Amino acid sequence: MIEIENVHKSFGELKVLKGINLTVDKGEVLTVIGGSGSGKSTLLTCINGLEPIDSGRIVVDGTDVHARGTDLNKLRRKIGIVFQQWNAFPHLTVLENVMLAPRKVLGLSKAEAEEIAVKQLTHVGLAEKLSVYPNRMSGGQQQRMAIARALAMSPEYMLFDEVTSALDPMLVGEVLDTLRMLASEGMTMICVTHEMKFAREVSDRVAFFHQGIMAEIAAPEQLFDAPQHPETKKFLAATH
Amino acid sequence: MFNTALTWNDLVFLAQGAGMTLMVTAVSVAAGTVLGIVFGLIRVQCGPYWSAPLTFALDVFRSVPLLIQLVLGNALQSIMKLGWPPFTTSCVVLSLYTAAYCTEIVRGGIGAVPPTTRRAARSLGMTWWQDMRYIVAPLATRVSLPSWIGLTLGVMKDSALVLWLGLIELLRASQILVTRLQEPLFILLICGAIYFIISFPIARLGGYLEKRWSPND
């Protein structure tokens, strides 16, 4: 379970998160929507410990992410994150990209890491691309490789940060299909997205962020069909 | 017709000088590169404020002409009674000179690796060292290689200045022959050709590695 308690985060003078409280249960799919600069992506990087927080607490399965003494490298093994830009390791083939962390972080043998990598790449539909270098693939394929790379660490939680935002509209579908598949398999996920149809379809709950505050959180039918907060109404009206 | 007093033994003498040039270059570039990597990492990790003293020291090595550094280095080792032979003094000074340039090459190479790529590596649970070893080092090497090859070729030619400390490297060997045989143009032509012969493979190696890596990047 991910527990977020009164989290504040600033970049210099700019307050990005202003007291976020949120709990994500195991197996839940939470979608976070909101305008640019509302703090959605920052929240994900704070959950993963990539960004420090100013105050509050983020607890993942009983471990305080930002407590002194927390082994973040160990914690990150259970919290996979995929970014807007897929960030492939360009000097490694697709298979090597996915094998690297299981080998070096989990200490698996080459054969074990390869087995896991092939399984995950097959899972996301890239079984034919094992020996290809990332720059030879489309953005959608590279993003699916990034998802497989995170999944190869067998994470218990997956964070997706606008994973379709940098993609050609033609390629968005294949990545969303991969996320749908993960959701149907029971993976605990927090997805920051601008894909409203996708959010409505796969989420257990949808949270709307506005200027660093979680303005509203509800089941997708309720949030999309009967939003309560005026900013949510304004945002949804603008996106339709 | 063309006549020369140059003998086979003189050519062997030039080859021995070339051997010394190669030896001084190899030792200096190797040591300078190791130091440059260490200094470059310090500069990247410690930030401009904490690495300011190091930056200043390296700026001195980059700004003062190498000949002055060699003469001062030789005088210093003599004052400190270190008893270093000219070869050691030359290699120490040239290594520091190389390190000063290599530090900037390393810093630039590390800086060229996108922070988002490094963030992706850390998000997978990799430690700082694993990120450096498996992601940053290979990518930074690709970026830095052309500059490093240029530095190596430059140091090879600059190493001619160690003749002032009494080492008989390629240029000093040529000078000795010019003084004895009074055929400056012919001997310097041969000297230049030898410099080209030992530099060319290094330049080609750089080109080969660049070409080999480029299809993947």
XYZ file of C-alpha atoms in Angstrom:
457
model
C 0.000 0.000 0.000
C 1.182 3.521 -0.790
C 0.268 6.106 1.848
C 0.838 9.778 1.084
C 0.363 12.050 4.080
C 0.285 15.835 3.832
C 3.123 16.000 1.294
C 4.548 19.402 0.405
C 7.138 19.982 -2.271
C 8.629 23.174 -3.715
C 11.125 23.952 -6.439
C 12.664 27.143 -5.114
C 9.804 29.606 -4.633
C 7.393 27.527 -6.677
C 5.134 25.345 -4.512
C 4.358 22.262 -6.585
C 2.617 20.036 -4.044
C 0.560 21.650 -1.296
C -0.452 19.018 1.208
C -1.343 15.904 -0.750
C -3.114 13.093 1.124
C -3.736 9.885 -0.739
C -3.770 6.134 -0.217
C -3.359 3.593 -2.992
C -4.265 0.003 -2.155
C -2.653 -3.095 -3.559
C -4.178 -4.011 -6.917
C -5.730 -0.581 -7.378
C -5.410 1.456 -10.567
C -5.362 5.149 -9.767
C -5.306 7.666 -12.582
C -4.159 11.202 -11.971
C -5.393 13.918 -14.305
C -4.974 17.671 -14.303
C -3.452 20.583 -16.154
C 0.254 21.154 -16.765
C 2.131 22.227 -13.647
C -0.476 20.791 -11.305
C 2.104 18.565 -9.585
C 1.046 15.187 -11.012
C 4.458 14.130 -12.325
C 6.278 15.531 -9.293
C 4.152 13.340 -7.045
C 5.293 10.220 -8.946
C 8.982 11.111 -8.693
C 8.500 11.784 -4.968
C 6.889 8.352 -4.472
C 9.910 6.770 -6.171
C 12.319 8.850 -4.069
C 13.830 10.517 -7.137
C 12.798 13.903 -5.725
C 13.004 14.778 -2.025
C 9.924 16.220 -0.330
C 9.815 19.285 1.932
C 7.414 17.884 4.527
C 4.895 15.109 5.051
C 5.396 11.388 4.579
C 5.224 8.851 1.787
C 5.064 5.300 3.073
C 5.299 2.284 0.778
C 4.489 -1.037 2.441
C 5.474 0.386 5.809
C 8.737 1.964 4.607
C 8.995 5.736 4.837
C 10.466 6.631 1.426
C 12.087 9.878 2.569
C 13.237 8.821 6.033
C 16.954 9.032 6.687
C 18.387 5.551 6.445
C 15.874 4.247 3.895
C 17.679 2.248 1.237
C 16.170 3.931 -1.813
C 17.932 1.657 -4.280
C 16.316 -1.338 -2.580
C 12.929 0.367 -2.359
C 12.979 1.297 -6.060
C 13.129 -2.399 -6.958
C 9.491 -2.659 -5.938
C 8.341 0.663 -7.458
C 8.773 0.728 -11.220
C 8.434 4.040 -13.005
C 8.084 4.804 -16.701
C 8.549 8.351 -17.897
C 7.114 10.480 -20.681
C 10.424 10.149 -22.526
C 11.283 6.454 -22.654
C 14.964 7.050 -21.864
C 16.298 3.950 -23.572
C 19.964 3.166 -22.986
C 21.079 3.831 -26.581
C 24.300 1.788 -26.433
C 22.462 -1.413 -25.520
C 20.164 -3.615 -27.572
C 16.536 -3.966 -26.528
C 17.314 -7.257 -24.773
C 20.346 -5.758 -23.008
C 18.296 -2.723 -21.941
C 15.865 -4.996 -20.153
C 18.494 -7.427 -18.812
C 20.785 -4.801 -17.291
C 18.968 -4.009 -14.027
C 17.991 -7.630 -13.214
C 21.639 -8.625 -13.662
C 23.340 -5.755 -11.891
C 20.725 -4.782 -9.295
C 19.098 -8.117 -8.501
C 22.318 -10.062 -9.124
C 20.683 -12.623 -11.424
C 22.774 -14.779 -13.745
C 22.892 -13.919 -17.431
C 20.610 -16.843 -18.294
C 18.063 -15.922 -15.592
C 18.052 -12.241 -16.585
C 17.685 -13.158 -20.253
C 14.745 -15.439 -19.495
C 12.973 -12.652 -17.596
C 13.798 -10.059 -20.264
C 12.534 -12.238 -23.113
C 9.361 -12.983 -21.132
C 8.654 -9.294 -20.459
C 9.500 -8.191 -23.995
C 7.207 -10.885 -25.362
C 4.556 -9.665 -22.900
C 4.672 -6.169 -24.409
C 4.850 -7.486 -27.982
C 8.527 -6.918 -28.720
C 9.706 -10.521 -29.023
C 10.892 -9.810 -32.580
C 13.069 -6.865 -31.544
C 15.453 -8.436 -29.035
C 18.694 -7.691 -30.872
C 17.638 -4.307 -32.254
C 19.090 -1.049 -30.938
C 16.488 1.401 -29.558
C 17.132 4.050 -32.216
C 15.869 1.586 -34.838
C 12.434 1.430 -33.216
C 9.420 3.723 -33.158
C 8.572 5.844 -30.110
C 5.749 3.478 -29.193
C 8.044 0.468 -29.368
C 10.677 2.234 -27.281
C 8.056 3.145 -24.696
C 6.894 -0.473 -24.539
C 10.534 -1.486 -24.088
C 10.766 0.974 -21.170
C 7.684 -0.668 -19.647
C 9.237 -4.127 -20.081
C 12.465 -2.827 -18.525
C 10.588 -1.681 -15.436
C 8.521 -4.887 -15.286
C 11.661 -7.037 -15.457
C 12.429 -5.950 -11.896
C 9.142 -7.596 -10.810
C 7.876 -4.412 -9.154
C 4.853 -4.457 -6.881
C 3.851 -0.960 -7.968
C 4.083 0.746 -11.338
C 4.065 4.486 -11.846
C 3.376 5.812 -15.346
C 4.169 9.446 -16.001
C 2.321 10.619 -19.129
C 3.765 7.700 -21.046
C 1.854 8.550 -24.213
C 2.403 12.316 -24.234
C 5.528 12.257 -26.380
C 4.095 9.800 -28.883
C 2.685 10.227 -32.341
C -1.148 9.778 -32.062
C -0.825 6.675 -34.233
C 1.411 5.047 -31.591
C -0.575 5.945 -28.475
C -2.919 2.966 -28.840
C -0.233 0.292 -28.623
C 1.141 1.718 -25.358
C -2.322 2.120 -23.831
C -3.099 -1.490 -24.761
C -0.025 -2.540 -22.781
C -1.231 -0.548 -19.754
C -4.739 -2.031 -20.080
C -3.185 -5.496 -20.078
C -1.192 -4.725 -16.893
C -4.304 -3.311 -15.197
C -6.285 -6.427 -16.078
C -3.516 -8.552 -14.548
C -3.970 -6.831 -11.203
C -0.840 -4.649 -11.157
C -1.026 -1.743 -8.699
C -0.659 1.337 -10.867
C -0.653 5.087 -10.612
C -1.014 6.580 -14.081
C -0.605 10.254 -14.792
C -2.320 10.769 -18.115
C -4.176 13.097 -20.432
C -6.012 10.168 -22.044
C -9.456 10.628 -20.516
C -11.046 7.673 -22.297
C -8.293 5.424 -21.016
C -8.646 6.853 -17.486
C -12.370 6.196 -17.458
C -11.908 2.681 -18.769
C -9.142 1.228 -16.586
C -9.185 3.205 -13.325
C -10.605 2.186 -9.988
C -10.352 5.831 -8.941
C -9.424 9.046 -10.713
C -7.757 11.980 -8.940
C -7.878 15.503 -10.319
C -4.924 17.745 -9.433
C -5.077 21.517 -9.656
C -2.219 23.862 -8.720
C -0.564 21.397 -6.349
C -3.770 20.338 -4.621
C -5.764 17.161 -5.087
C -9.036 18.916 -5.825
C -11.129 15.793 -6.266
C -10.868 12.021 -6.169
C -13.637 9.636 -7.076
C -14.624 6.593 -9.090
C -14.260 7.322 -12.822
C -18.011 7.363 -13.537
C -18.580 9.859 -10.758
C -15.632 12.109 -11.560
C -16.249 12.209 -15.298
C -20.068 12.270 -15.244
C -20.771 14.302 -12.104
C -17.666 16.239 -11.081
C -18.031 18.196 -7.839
C -15.151 20.645 -7.880
C -15.526 23.688 -10.188
C -11.958 23.275 -11.473
C -12.638 19.640 -12.360
C -15.721 20.744 -14.306
C -13.709 23.416 -16.096
C -10.885 20.993 -16.914
C -13.191 18.265 -18.202
C -15.160 20.764 -20.265
C -11.923 21.935 -21.866
C -10.774 18.419 -22.687
C -14.017 17.361 -24.345
C 71.309 13.069 -58.577
C 70.226 12.982 -54.936
C 73.039 12.259 -52.510
C 72.845 11.885 -48.764
C 75.250 11.024 -45.978
C 72.434 9.409 -43.998
C 73.278 5.825 -43.071
C 71.270 2.849 -41.901
C 72.602 3.463 -38.377
C 71.235 7.017 -38.520
C 67.794 5.656 -39.397
C 68.031 3.257 -36.456
C 68.981 6.254 -34.296
C 65.823 8.084 -35.487
C 63.731 4.986 -34.818
C 65.083 4.856 -31.267
C 64.086 8.512 -30.885
C 60.610 7.640 -32.171
C 60.505 4.823 -29.610
C 61.230 7.339 -26.847
C 58.527 9.675 -28.197
C 56.043 6.806 -28.142
C 57.073 5.768 -24.633
C 56.772 9.281 -23.178
C 53.418 9.740 -24.948
C 52.041 6.370 -23.846
C 52.973 6.859 -20.186
C 51.779 10.494 -20.116
C 48.492 9.847 -21.912
C 47.746 6.783 -19.774
C 48.502 8.536 -16.481
C 46.917 11.795 -17.658
C 43.742 10.003 -18.704
C 43.384 8.205 -15.364
C 43.969 11.495 -13.515
C 41.641 13.306 -15.935
C 38.839 10.802 -15.223
C 39.317 11.215 -11.453
C 39.494 15.027 -11.684
C 36.554 15.123 -14.122
C 34.413 13.068 -11.733
C 35.391 15.352 -8.849
C 34.408 18.397 -10.910
C 31.050 16.889 -11.874
C 30.201 15.524 -8.435
C 31.452 18.352 -6.222
C 30.038 21.203 -8.278
C 31.809 24.432 -9.257
C 32.172 25.783 -5.690
C 33.895 22.844 -4.007
C 36.006 21.955 -7.015
C 37.200 25.568 -7.507
C 40.752 24.940 -6.163
C 41.149 21.945 -8.485
C 39.731 23.922 -11.414
C 42.212 26.725 -10.712
C 45.178 24.332 -10.561
C 44.136 22.687 -13.834
C 43.656 26.097 -15.457
C 47.271 26.869 -14.569
C 48.428 23.709 -16.351
C 46.301 24.593 -19.374
C 47.451 28.212 -19.531
C 51.211 28.071 -18.936
C 53.253 26.955 -21.964
C 54.414 23.355 -21.687
C 58.060 24.316 -22.107
C 57.890 26.509 -18.986
C 56.160 23.684 -17.094
C 58.918 21.257 -18.077
C 61.711 23.622 -17.039
C 59.997 24.528 -13.754
C 59.127 20.880 -13.072
C 62.750 19.869 -13.597
C 63.990 22.691 -11.356
C 61.438 21.781 -8.667
C 62.422 18.121 -8.563
C 66.032 19.200 -8.324
C 65.322 21.676 -5.458
C 63.290 19.002 -3.656
C 66.177 16.573 -4.215
C 63.838 13.944 -5.695
C 66.572 12.702 -7.985
C 64.211 11.931 -10.846
C 65.775 11.080 -14.202
C 64.653 13.266 -17.164
C 62.262 10.542 -18.364
C 60.353 10.536 -15.053
C 60.240 14.342 -14.830
C 59.032 14.578 -18.423
C 56.314 11.996 -17.875
C 55.118 13.606 -14.623
C 54.854 17.091 -16.172
C 53.255 15.821 -19.395
C 50.814 13.667 -17.406
C 49.603 16.675 -15.422
C 49.399 18.709 -18.628
C 47.360 15.921 -20.268
C 45.187 15.519 -17.163
C 44.315 19.235 -17.226
C 42.848 18.886 -20.734
C 41.422 15.411 -20.171
C 39.471 16.644 -17.119
C 37.472 18.992 -19.328
C 36.912 16.246 -21.919
C 35.607 13.904 -19.199
C 33.448 16.625 -17.654
C 31.954 17.443 -21.061
C 31.375 13.753 -21.819
C 29.549 13.115 -18.542
C 27.551 16.316 -19.013
C 26.442 15.111 -22.445
C 24.647 12.072 -20.998
C 20.992 13.149 -20.685
C 19.959 13.507 -17.021
C 16.716 11.731 -17.883
C 18.653 8.639 -19.005
C 20.553 8.636 -15.724
C 17.306 9.130 -13.830
C 15.842 6.087 -15.616
C 18.854 4.032 -14.510
C 18.520 5.156 -10.886
C 14.758 4.520 -10.964
C 15.545 0.864 -11.694
C 17.406 0.641 -8.380
C 20.918 1.127 -9.773
C 23.418 2.693 -7.406
C 25.433 5.784 -8.344
C 28.364 3.568 -9.199
C 26.281 1.205 -11.371
C 24.817 4.197 -13.206
C 28.340 5.515 -13.805
C 29.756 2.144 -14.836
C 27.000 0.822 -17.111
C 25.285 3.946 -18.459
C 27.417 7.069 -18.110
C 30.839 5.580 -18.920
C 29.881 3.985 -22.272
C 27.853 6.993 -23.436
C 30.394 9.579 -22.263
C 33.224 7.611 -23.909
C 31.472 7.830 -27.274
C 31.082 11.591 -26.912
C 34.609 12.157 -25.616
C 36.539 9.902 -27.970
C 37.200 12.404 -30.808
C 38.499 15.020 -28.353
C 40.596 12.424 -26.543
C 42.149 11.244 -29.809
C 42.953 14.870 -30.632
C 44.526 15.316 -27.201
C 46.638 12.171 -27.612
C 47.924 13.306 -30.999
C 48.633 16.747 -29.567
C 50.556 15.330 -26.605
C 52.587 13.156 -28.975
C 53.739 16.246 -30.859
C 54.130 18.340 -27.700
C 56.315 15.615 -26.228
C 59.053 16.937 -28.551
C 59.625 19.629 -25.914
C 61.076 17.105 -23.476
C 64.299 17.458 -25.475
C 64.943 20.470 -23.227
C 65.373 18.088 -20.310
C 67.947 16.095 -22.252
C 65.779 13.213 -23.462
C 66.642 12.048 -26.948
C 63.236 11.641 -28.528
C 62.432 11.867 -32.234
C 62.924 15.613 -32.742
C 66.118 15.723 -30.648
C 67.467 12.749 -32.588
C 66.741 14.615 -35.835
C 68.472 17.738 -34.528
C 71.583 15.730 -33.694
C 71.645 14.307 -37.216
C 71.030 17.740 -38.774
C 73.970 19.171 -36.817
C 76.231 16.318 -37.902
C 75.144 15.822 -41.507
C 73.999 19.348 -42.424
C 70.991 18.041 -44.365
C 68.174 19.766 -42.463
C 65.381 19.540 -45.049
C 65.874 15.875 -45.832
C 66.209 14.835 -42.186
C 63.247 16.920 -41.009
C 61.210 15.427 -43.863
C 62.008 11.955 -42.562
C 61.274 13.098 -39.000
C 57.881 14.468 -40.069
C 57.116 11.254 -41.938
C 57.872 9.208 -38.829
C 55.588 11.448 -36.739
C 52.861 10.856 -39.331
C 53.446 7.087 -39.339
C 53.051 6.827 -35.553
C 50.115 9.268 -35.395
C 48.087 7.899 -38.295
C 47.055 4.578 -36.684
C 45.808 6.428 -33.585
C 43.707 8.774 -35.727
C 42.349 5.827 -37.731
C 41.563 3.873 -34.566
C 39.460 6.831 -33.413
C 37.661 6.956 -36.749
C 37.076 3.196 -36.677
C 35.574 3.261 -33.163
C 33.356 6.236 -34.002
C 32.036 4.454 -37.079
C 31.507 1.213 -35.155
C 29.478 2.905 -32.424
C 27.536 5.398 -34.513
C 24.900 3.026 -36.007
C 23.641 2.304 -32.487
C 23.380 5.873 -31.267
